[in-house]
Coordinates of C-alpha atoms in Angstrom, one line a residue:
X55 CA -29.1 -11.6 6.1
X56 CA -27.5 -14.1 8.3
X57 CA -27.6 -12.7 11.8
X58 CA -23.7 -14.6 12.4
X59 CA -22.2 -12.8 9.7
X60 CA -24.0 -9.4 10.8
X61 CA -22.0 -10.2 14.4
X62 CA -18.7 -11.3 12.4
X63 CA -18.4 -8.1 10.6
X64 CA -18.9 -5.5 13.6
X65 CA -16.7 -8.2 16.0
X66 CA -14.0 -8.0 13.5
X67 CA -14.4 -4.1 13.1
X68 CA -14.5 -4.0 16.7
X69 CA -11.3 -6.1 16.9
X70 CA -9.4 -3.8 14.7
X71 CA -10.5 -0.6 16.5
X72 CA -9.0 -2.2 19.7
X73 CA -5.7 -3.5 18.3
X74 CA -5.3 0.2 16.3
X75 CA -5.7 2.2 18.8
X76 CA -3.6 0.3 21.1
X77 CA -0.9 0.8 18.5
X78 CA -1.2 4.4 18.0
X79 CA -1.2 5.3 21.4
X80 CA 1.8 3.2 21.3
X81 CA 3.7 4.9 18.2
X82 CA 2.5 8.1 20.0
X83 CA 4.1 7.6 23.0
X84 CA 7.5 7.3 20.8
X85 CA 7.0 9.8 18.2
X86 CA 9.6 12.1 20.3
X87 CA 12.6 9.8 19.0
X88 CA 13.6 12.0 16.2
X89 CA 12.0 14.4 13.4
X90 CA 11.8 11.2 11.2
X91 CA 9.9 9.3 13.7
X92 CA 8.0 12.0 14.6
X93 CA 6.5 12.6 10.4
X94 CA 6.1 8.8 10.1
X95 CA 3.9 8.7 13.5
X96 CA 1.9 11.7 11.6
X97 CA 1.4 9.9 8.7
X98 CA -0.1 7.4 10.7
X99 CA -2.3 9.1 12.7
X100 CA -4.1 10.8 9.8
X101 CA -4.1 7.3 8.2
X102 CA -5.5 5.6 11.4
X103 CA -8.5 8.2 11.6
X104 CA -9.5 8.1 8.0
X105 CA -10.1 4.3 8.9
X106 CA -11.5 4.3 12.2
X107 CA -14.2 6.2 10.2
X108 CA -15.0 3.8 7.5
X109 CA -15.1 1.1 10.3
X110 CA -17.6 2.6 12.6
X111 CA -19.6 3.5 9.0
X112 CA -19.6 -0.5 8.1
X113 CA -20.5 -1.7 11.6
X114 CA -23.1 0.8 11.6
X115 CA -24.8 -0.5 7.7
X116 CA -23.5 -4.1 8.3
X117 CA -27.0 -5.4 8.4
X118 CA -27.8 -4.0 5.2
X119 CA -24.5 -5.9 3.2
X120 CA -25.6 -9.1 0.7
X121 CA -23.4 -12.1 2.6
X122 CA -20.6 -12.0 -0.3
X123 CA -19.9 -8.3 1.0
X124 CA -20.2 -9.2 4.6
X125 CA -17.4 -11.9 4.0
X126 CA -15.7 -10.2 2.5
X127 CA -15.0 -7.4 4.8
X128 CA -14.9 -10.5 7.3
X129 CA -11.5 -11.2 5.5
X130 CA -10.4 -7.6 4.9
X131 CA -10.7 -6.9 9.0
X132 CA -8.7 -10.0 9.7
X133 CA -5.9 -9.4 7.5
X134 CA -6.0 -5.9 9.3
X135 CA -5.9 -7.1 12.9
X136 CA -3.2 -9.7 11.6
X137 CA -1.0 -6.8 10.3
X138 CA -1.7 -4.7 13.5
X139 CA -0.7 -7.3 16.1
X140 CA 2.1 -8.5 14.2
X141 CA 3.6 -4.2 14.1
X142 CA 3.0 -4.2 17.8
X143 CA 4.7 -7.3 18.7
X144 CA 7.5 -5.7 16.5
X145 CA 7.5 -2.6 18.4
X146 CA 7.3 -4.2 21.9
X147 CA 11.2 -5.6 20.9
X148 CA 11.9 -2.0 20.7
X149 CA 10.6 -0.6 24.1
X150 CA 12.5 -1.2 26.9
X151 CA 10.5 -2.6 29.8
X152 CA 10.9 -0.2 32.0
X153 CA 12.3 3.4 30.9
X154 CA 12.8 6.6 31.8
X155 CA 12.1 10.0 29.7
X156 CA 12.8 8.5 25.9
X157 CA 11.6 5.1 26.2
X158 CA 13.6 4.0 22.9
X159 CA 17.5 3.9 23.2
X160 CA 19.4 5.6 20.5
X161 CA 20.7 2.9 18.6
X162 CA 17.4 1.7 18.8
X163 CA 15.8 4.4 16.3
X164 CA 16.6 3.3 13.5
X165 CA 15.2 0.1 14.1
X166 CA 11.7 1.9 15.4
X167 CA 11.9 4.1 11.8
X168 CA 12.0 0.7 10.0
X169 CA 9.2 -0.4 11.9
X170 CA 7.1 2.4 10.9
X171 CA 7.8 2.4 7.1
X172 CA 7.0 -1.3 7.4
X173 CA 4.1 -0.3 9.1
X174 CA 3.3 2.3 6.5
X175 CA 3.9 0.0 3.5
X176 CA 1.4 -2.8 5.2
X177 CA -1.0 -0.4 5.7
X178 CA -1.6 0.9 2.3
X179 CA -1.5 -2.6 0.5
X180 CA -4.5 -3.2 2.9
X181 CA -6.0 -0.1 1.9
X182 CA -5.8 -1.2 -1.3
X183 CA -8.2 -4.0 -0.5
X184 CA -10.4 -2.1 1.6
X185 CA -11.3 1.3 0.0
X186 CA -12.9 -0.9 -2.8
X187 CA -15.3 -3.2 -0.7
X188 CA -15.7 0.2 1.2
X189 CA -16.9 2.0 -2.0
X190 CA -19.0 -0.5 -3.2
X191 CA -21.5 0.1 0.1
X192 CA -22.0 3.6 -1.3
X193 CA -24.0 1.6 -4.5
X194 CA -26.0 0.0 -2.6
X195 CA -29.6 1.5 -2.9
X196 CA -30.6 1.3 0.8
X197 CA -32.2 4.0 3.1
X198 CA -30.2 2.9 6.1
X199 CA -26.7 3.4 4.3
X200 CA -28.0 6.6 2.7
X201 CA -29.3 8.1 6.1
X202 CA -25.8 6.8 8.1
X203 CA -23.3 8.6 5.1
X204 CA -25.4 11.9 5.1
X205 CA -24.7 11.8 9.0
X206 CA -20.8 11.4 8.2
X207 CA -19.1 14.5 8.7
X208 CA -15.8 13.3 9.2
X209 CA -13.0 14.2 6.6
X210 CA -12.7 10.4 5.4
X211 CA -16.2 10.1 4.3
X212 CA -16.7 13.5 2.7
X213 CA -13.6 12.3 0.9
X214 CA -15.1 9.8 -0.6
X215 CA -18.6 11.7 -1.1
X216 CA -16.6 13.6 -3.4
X217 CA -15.3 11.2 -5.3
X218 CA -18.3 8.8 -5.9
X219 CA -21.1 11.3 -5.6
X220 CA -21.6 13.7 -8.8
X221 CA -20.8 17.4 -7.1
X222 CA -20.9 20.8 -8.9
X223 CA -17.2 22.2 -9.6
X224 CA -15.2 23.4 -12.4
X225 CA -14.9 21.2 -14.9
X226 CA -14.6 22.1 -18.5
X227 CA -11.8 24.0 -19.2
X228 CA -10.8 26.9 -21.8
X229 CA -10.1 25.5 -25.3
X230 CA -7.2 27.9 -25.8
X231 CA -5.4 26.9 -22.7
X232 CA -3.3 24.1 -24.1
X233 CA -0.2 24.6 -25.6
X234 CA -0.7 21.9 -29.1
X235 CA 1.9 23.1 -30.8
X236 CA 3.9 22.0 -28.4
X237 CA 2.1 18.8 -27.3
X238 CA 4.4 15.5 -27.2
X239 CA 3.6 11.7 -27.8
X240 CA 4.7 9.3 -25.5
X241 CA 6.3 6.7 -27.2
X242 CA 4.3 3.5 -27.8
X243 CA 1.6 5.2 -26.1
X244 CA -2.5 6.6 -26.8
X245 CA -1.6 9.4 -24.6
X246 CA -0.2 12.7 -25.1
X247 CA 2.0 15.4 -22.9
X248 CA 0.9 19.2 -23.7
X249 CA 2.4 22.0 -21.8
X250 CA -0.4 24.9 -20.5
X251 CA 0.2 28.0 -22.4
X252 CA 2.9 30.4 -20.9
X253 CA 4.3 27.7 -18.5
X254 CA 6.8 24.9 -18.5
X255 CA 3.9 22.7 -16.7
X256 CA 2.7 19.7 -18.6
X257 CA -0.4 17.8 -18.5
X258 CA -1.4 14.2 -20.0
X259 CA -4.4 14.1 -22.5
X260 CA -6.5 11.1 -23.4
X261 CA -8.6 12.5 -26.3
X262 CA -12.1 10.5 -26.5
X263 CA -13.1 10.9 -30.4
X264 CA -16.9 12.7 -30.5
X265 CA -17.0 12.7 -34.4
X266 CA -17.8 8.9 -34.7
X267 CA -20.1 8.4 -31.4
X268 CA -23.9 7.8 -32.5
X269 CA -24.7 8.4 -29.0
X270 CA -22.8 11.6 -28.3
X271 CA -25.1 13.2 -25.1
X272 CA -24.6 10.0 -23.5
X273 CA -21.0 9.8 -24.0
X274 CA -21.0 13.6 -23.0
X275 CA -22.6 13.1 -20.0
X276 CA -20.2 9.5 -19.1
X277 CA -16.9 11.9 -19.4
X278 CA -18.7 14.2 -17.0
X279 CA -19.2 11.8 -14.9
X280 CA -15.7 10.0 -14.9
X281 CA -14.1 13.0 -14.7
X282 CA -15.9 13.9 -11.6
X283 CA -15.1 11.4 -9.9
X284 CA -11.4 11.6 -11.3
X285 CA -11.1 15.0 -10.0
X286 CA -10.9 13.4 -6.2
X287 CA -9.1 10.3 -6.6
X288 CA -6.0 9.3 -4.5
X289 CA -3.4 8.4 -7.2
X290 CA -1.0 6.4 -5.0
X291 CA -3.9 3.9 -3.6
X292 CA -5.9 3.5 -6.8
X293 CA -3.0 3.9 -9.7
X294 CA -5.4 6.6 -11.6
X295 CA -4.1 9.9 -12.0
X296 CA -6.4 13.1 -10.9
X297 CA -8.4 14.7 -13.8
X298 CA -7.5 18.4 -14.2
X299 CA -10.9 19.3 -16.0
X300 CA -11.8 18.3 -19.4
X301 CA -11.8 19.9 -22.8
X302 CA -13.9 20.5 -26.0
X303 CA -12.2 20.9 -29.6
X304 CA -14.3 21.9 -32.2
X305 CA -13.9 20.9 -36.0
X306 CA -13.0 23.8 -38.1
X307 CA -14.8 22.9 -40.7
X308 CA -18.5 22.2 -39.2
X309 CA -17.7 23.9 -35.9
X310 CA -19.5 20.6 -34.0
X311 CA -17.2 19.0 -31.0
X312 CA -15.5 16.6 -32.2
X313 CA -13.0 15.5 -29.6
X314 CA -13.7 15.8 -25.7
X315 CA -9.7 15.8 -24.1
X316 CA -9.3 14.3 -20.0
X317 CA -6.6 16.4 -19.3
X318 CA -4.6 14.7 -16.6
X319 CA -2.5 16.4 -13.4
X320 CA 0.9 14.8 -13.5
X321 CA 2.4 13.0 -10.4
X322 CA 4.7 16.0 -8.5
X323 CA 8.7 16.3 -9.4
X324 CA 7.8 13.0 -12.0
X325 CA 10.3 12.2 -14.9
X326 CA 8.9 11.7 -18.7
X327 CA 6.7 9.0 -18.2
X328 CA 7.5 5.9 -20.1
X329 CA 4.6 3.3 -21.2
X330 CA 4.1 0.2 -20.0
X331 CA 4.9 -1.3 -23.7
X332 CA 8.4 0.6 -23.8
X333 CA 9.2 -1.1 -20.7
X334 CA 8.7 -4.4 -21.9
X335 CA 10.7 -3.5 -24.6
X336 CA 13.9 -3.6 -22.3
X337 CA 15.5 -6.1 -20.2
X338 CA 13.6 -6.7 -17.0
X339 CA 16.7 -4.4 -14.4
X340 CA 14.8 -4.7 -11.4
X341 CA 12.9 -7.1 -9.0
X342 CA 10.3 -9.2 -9.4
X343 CA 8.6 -7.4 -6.1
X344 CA 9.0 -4.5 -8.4
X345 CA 7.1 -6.4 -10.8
X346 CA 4.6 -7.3 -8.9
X347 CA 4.2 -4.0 -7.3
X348 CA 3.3 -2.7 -10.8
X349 CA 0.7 -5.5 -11.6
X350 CA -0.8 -4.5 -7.9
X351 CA -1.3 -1.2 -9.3
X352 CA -3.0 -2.1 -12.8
X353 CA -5.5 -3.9 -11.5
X354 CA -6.6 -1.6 -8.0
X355 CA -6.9 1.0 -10.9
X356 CA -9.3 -1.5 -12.9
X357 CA -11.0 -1.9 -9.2
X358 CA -11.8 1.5 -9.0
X359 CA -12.8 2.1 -12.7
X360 CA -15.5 -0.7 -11.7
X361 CA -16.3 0.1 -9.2
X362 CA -17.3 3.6 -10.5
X363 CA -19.6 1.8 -12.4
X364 CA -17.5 2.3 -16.1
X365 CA -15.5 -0.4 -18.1
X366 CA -12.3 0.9 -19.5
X367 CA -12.5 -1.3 -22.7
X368 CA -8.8 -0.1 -23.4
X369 CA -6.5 -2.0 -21.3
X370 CA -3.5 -2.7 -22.8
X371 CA 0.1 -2.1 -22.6
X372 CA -0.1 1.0 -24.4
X373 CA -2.4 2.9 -22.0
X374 CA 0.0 2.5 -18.6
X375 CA 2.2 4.5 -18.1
X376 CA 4.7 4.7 -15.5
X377 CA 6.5 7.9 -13.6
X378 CA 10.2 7.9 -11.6
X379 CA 10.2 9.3 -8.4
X380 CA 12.4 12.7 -7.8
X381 CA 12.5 13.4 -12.3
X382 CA 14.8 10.3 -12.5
X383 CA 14.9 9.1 -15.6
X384 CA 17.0 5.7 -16.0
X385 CA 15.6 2.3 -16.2
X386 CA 16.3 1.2 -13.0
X387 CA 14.5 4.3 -11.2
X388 CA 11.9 3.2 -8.7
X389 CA 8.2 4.1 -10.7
X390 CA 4.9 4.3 -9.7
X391 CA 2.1 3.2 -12.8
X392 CA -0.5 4.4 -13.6
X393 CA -3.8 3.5 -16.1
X394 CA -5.1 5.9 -18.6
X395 CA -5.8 5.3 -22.3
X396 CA -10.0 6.0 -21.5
X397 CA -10.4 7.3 -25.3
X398 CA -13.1 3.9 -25.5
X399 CA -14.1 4.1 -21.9
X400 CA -18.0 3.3 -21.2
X401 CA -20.4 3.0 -18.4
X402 CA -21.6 -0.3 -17.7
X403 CA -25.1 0.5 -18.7
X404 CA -24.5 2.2 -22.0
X405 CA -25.5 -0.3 -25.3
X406 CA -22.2 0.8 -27.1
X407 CA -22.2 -0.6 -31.3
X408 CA -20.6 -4.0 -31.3
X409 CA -18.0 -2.5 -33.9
X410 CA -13.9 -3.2 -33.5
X411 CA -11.3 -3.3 -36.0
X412 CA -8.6 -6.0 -37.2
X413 CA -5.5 -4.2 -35.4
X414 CA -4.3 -7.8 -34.3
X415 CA -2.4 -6.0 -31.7
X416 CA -5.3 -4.7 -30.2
X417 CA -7.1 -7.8 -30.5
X418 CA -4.8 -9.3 -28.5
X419 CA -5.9 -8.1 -25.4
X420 CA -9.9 -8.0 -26.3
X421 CA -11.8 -11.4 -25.5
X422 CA -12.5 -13.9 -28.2
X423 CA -16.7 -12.5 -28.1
X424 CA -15.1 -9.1 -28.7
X425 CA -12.2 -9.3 -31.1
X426 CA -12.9 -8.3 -35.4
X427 CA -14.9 -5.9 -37.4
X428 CA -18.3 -7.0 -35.7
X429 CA -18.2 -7.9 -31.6
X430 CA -20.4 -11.1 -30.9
X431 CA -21.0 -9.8 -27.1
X432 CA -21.9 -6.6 -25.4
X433 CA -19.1 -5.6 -23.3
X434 CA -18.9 -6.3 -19.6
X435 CA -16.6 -5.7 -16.5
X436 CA -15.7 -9.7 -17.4
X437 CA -14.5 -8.7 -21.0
X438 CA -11.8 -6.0 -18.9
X439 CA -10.9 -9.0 -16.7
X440 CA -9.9 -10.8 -19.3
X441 CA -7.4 -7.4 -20.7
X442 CA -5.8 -7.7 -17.1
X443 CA -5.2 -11.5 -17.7
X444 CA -3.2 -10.8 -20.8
X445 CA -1.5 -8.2 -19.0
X446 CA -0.4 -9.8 -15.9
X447 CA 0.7 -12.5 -18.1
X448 CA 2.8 -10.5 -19.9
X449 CA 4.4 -8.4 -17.3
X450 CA 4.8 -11.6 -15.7
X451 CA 6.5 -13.1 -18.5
X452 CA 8.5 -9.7 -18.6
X453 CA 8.8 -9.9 -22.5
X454 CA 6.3 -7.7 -25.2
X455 CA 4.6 -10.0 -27.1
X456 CA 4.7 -6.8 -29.6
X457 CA 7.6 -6.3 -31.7
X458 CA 7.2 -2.7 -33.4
X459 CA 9.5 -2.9 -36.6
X460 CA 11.7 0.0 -38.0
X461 CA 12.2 1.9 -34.9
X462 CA 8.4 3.0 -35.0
X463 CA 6.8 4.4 -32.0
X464 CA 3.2 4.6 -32.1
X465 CA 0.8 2.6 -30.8
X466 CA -1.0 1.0 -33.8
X467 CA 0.6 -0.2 -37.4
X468 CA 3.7 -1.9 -38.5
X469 CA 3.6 -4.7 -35.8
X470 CA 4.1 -8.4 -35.5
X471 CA 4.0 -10.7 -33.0
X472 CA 7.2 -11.2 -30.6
X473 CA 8.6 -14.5 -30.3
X474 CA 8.0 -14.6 -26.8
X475 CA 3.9 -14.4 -27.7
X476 CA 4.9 -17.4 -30.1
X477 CA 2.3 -16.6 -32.5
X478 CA 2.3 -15.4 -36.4
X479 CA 0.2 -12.6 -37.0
X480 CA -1.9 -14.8 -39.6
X481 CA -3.2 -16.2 -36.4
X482 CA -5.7 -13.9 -35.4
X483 CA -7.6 -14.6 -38.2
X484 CA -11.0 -16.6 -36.9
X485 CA -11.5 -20.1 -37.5
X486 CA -14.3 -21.3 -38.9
X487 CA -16.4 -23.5 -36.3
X488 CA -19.2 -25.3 -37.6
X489 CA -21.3 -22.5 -39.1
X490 CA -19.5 -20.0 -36.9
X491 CA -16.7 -18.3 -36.8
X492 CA -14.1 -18.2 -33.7
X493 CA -11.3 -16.2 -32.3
X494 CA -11.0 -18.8 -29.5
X495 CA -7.8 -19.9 -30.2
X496 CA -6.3 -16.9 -29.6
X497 CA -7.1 -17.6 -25.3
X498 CA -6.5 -21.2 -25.8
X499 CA -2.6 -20.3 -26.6
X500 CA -2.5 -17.4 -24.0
X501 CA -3.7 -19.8 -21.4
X502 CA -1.2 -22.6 -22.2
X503 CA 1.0 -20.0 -22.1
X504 CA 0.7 -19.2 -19.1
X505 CA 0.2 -22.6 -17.6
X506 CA 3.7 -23.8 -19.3
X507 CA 6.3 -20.3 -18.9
X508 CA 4.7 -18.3 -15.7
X509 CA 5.0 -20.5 -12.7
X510 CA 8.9 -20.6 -12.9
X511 CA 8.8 -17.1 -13.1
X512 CA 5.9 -15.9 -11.0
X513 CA 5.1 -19.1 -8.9
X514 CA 2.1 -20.7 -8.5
X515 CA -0.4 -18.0 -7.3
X516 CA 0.5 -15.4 -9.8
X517 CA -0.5 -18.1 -12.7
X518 CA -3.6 -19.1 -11.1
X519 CA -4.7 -15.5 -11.2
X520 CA -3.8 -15.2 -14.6
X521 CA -5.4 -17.5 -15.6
X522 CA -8.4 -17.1 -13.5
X523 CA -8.6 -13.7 -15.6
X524 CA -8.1 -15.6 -18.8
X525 CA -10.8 -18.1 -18.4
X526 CA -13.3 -15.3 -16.7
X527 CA -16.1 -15.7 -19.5
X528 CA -16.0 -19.7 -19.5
X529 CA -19.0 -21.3 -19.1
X530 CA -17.3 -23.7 -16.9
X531 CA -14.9 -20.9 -15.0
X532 CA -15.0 -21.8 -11.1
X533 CA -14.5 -17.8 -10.2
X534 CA -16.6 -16.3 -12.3
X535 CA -19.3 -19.2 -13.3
X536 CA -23.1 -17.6 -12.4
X537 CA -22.4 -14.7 -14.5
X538 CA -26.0 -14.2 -14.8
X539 CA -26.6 -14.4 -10.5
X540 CA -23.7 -11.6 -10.4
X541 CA -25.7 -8.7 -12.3
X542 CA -27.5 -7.4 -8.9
X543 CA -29.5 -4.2 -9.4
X544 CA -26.7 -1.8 -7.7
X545 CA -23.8 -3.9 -9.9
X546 CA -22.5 -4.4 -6.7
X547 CA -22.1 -8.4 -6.9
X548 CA -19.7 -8.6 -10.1
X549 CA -17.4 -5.9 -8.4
X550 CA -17.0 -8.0 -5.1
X551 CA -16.3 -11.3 -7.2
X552 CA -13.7 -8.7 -9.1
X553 CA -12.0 -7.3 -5.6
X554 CA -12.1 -11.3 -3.9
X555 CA -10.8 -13.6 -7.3
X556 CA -8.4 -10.5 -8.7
X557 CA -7.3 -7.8 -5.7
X558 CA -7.3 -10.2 -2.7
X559 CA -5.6 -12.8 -5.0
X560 CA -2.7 -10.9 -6.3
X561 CA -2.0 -9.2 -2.8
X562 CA -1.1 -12.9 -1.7
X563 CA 1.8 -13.2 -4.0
X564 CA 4.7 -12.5 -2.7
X565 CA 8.9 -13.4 -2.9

């Protein structure tokens, strides 16, 4: 490890500790302005001490980080200090220079409160970018970094011990506590609502099928596992919603398990959610920061899914869903998304059968090496990369490139392609290529696509990055090219190239 980069990361850290604390001490000193001051200066005070303890724990394990992490956080601590200079030179208009008792003039508060939503908002798009980077230390087999985090004892880290480190808690859950008689499909949706028994409360179920697993301790033991570490989750930084516990239905017939239900805790006072496909469906009625917000979301829950060490194998329009604030309920209702559909999820290390289907609508968003009956590759994080790319391309396109036909609603059958795709469903069958067979063309369209309709509508960036997803598995892809050099022991490579080429890219783009 370079010695430079060692200093770089702990004088950055350092650099961000001083300009922080000079700011909170600041806010602090104002937080008597008015009850509305006084909860955002709060919020940022528990926000400010989570962080000052992840900082301390990276300059304390900074010599024990491969040089792609240390430049990383390199970058993450200077976009910090950045944001924290620029909110203090903000707030420095807003103090008079010399004051008495209330050092913020009336007409001057609501100005201040602006500030320090702005403030908030900044914050958490960094955190964003940093809990990731942050998490992936925690892989990292290293007796330095396991010795510093068993010291930890501050609320931040035990946080995140929680959530990354397998604990004993209730899990499973009783099978007769589900209301199925009254359970409810979203529409164009995997997932389902079910109310608990005796209460109005509902809960949303992805139901991972037992019946035709070969493998079924291992996939056991994987839901365990991701539910765990759902259980602790944050939903508004990661986009994942909190696990409740898990069930276990039985077959009547042969009694053997063959379903294991992730029952999910709804986001509080939320509307019916309404799926990502649904909204495509409809005229785009708000902004394209809206927009963008939503593809932010998508892809710091695929961070966190990777990071976790799983691949979601399912990402797709049909497995988002999105919630209104307050229970509204009309399209133009500010949302926050969230991915589940994890009825295929896997961990990274599990040999899954290369087997797939023809659903051309699913195929869509599966790599070339992964689309038909019989998958030519084993499936990496990269093949998930590639989902997002079809994703962000169509949310940026704002237009399904599904068209469900009579009115239907679920997630699979009766589908053709949209006009806006600009493809016939006879496409997706494989061309013959030499003495092989190829779904190549599929990507070649999607990326022309994207290269001749998204820049007008996205700019620039927001195309790069789409494509960037799109051409993740090239042999000749500048991101991602070295796929072999970015399977480290601790996986810990191939999530940094995810979190600096996807997550730092897409945070960039703005309007």
């Amino acid at each position: 490890m370079s010695a430079e980069l060692v200093f770089a990361v702990v004088g950055g850290a350092d650099l961000c500790l001083k300009y922080g604390n000079i700011l909170i001490q600041a806010y602090q000193d104002l937080k008597n302005a008015d009850e509305i001051v006084l909860s955002r200066v709060v919020w940022l005070e528990a926000f400010w001490s989570r962080t000052v303890s992840q900082i301390e724990f990276v300059k304390r394990v900074a010599q024990t980080m491969a040089p792609e992490h240390c430049r990383i956080h390199i970058e993450v601590f200077e976009i910090l200090r950045a944001r924290l200079t620029n909110a203090k030179s903000r707030l420095k208009s807003l103090i008079e220079p010399s004051h008495q008792g209330n050092p913020v003039k009336k007409w001057r508060v609501p100005f201040l409160r602006s500030s320090l939503d702005d403030m908030r908002e900044q914050l958490e798009m960094w955190q964003r970018l940093f809990d990731p980077t942050w998490y992936l230390i925690l892989r990292i087999e290293n007796e330095v970094i396991d010795k510093e985090f068993s010291r930890s004892l501050s609320t931040a880290a035990n946080t995140i011990n929680t959530t990354l480190v397998h604990i004993i808690s209730p899990l499973f859950l009783p099978g007769n506590g589900l209301d199925w008689t009254k359970a409810e499909t979203v529409a164009y949706s995997t997932t389902t609502m079910v109310p608990k028994i005796g209460s109005s409360r509902k809960y949303a179920i992805d139901s991972i099928d037992c019946l035709s697993s070969v493998e079924l301790a291992q996939l056991r033991a994987d839901t365990e596992r991701l539910a765990h570490k759902l259980q602790h989750v944050d939903p508004d930084v990661f986009g994942l919603l909190k696990c409740y516990g898990l069930v276990k239905r039985k077959s009547p017939l042969t009694r053997q398990i063959s379903s294991i239900d992730m029952v999910f805790t709804l986001p509080p006072q939320s509307g019916t959610p309404i799926s990502l496909r649904q909204q495509l469906l409809q005229p785009q009625v708000f902004s394209l920061t809206r927009v963008l917000e939503l593809a932010r979301q998508i892809t710091s829950a695929v961070s966190f899914v990777h990071t976790c060490d799983f691949v979601h194998k399912n990402i797709r329009p049909e497995t988002i869903l999105s919630f209104a604030f307050n229970g509204a309920n009309d399209a133009n209702a500010s949302r926050v998304t969230y991915l589940l559909g994890f009825d295929t999820f896997r961990s990274v290390n599990f040999h899954t059968m290369r087997t797939g289907d023809n659903f051309w609508e699913r195929n869509l968003y599966r790599h070339p090496s992964r689309q038909g009956l019989n998958a030519h590759d084993k499936y990496t994080m990269q093949h998930d990369v590639y989902s997002i790319g079809v994703c962000l391309l169509e949310i940026g396109l704002w237009s399904s490139f599904v068209d469900y036909g009579d009115g239907t609603e679920t997630p699979v059958g009766n589908t053709t392609p949209s006009k806006a795709l600009g493809l016939k469903t006879e496409d997706f069958e494989p061309r013959a290529i030499g003495w092989t067979v190829s779904y190549g063309h599929i990507k070649d369209h999607l990326v022309d696509l994207a290269r001749s309709s998204l820049p007008r509508r996205m700019g620039d960036k927001f195309t790069s990055l789409v494509i960037t997803c799109l051409t993740c598995l090239d042999h000749d892809s500048e991101d991602f090219k070295d796929q072999e050099e970015m399977h480290d022991e601790d996986g810990v490579l191939l999530g940094l190239k995810f979190i600096e080429k996807v997550v730092f890219r897409i945070s960039e783009v703005s309007f």
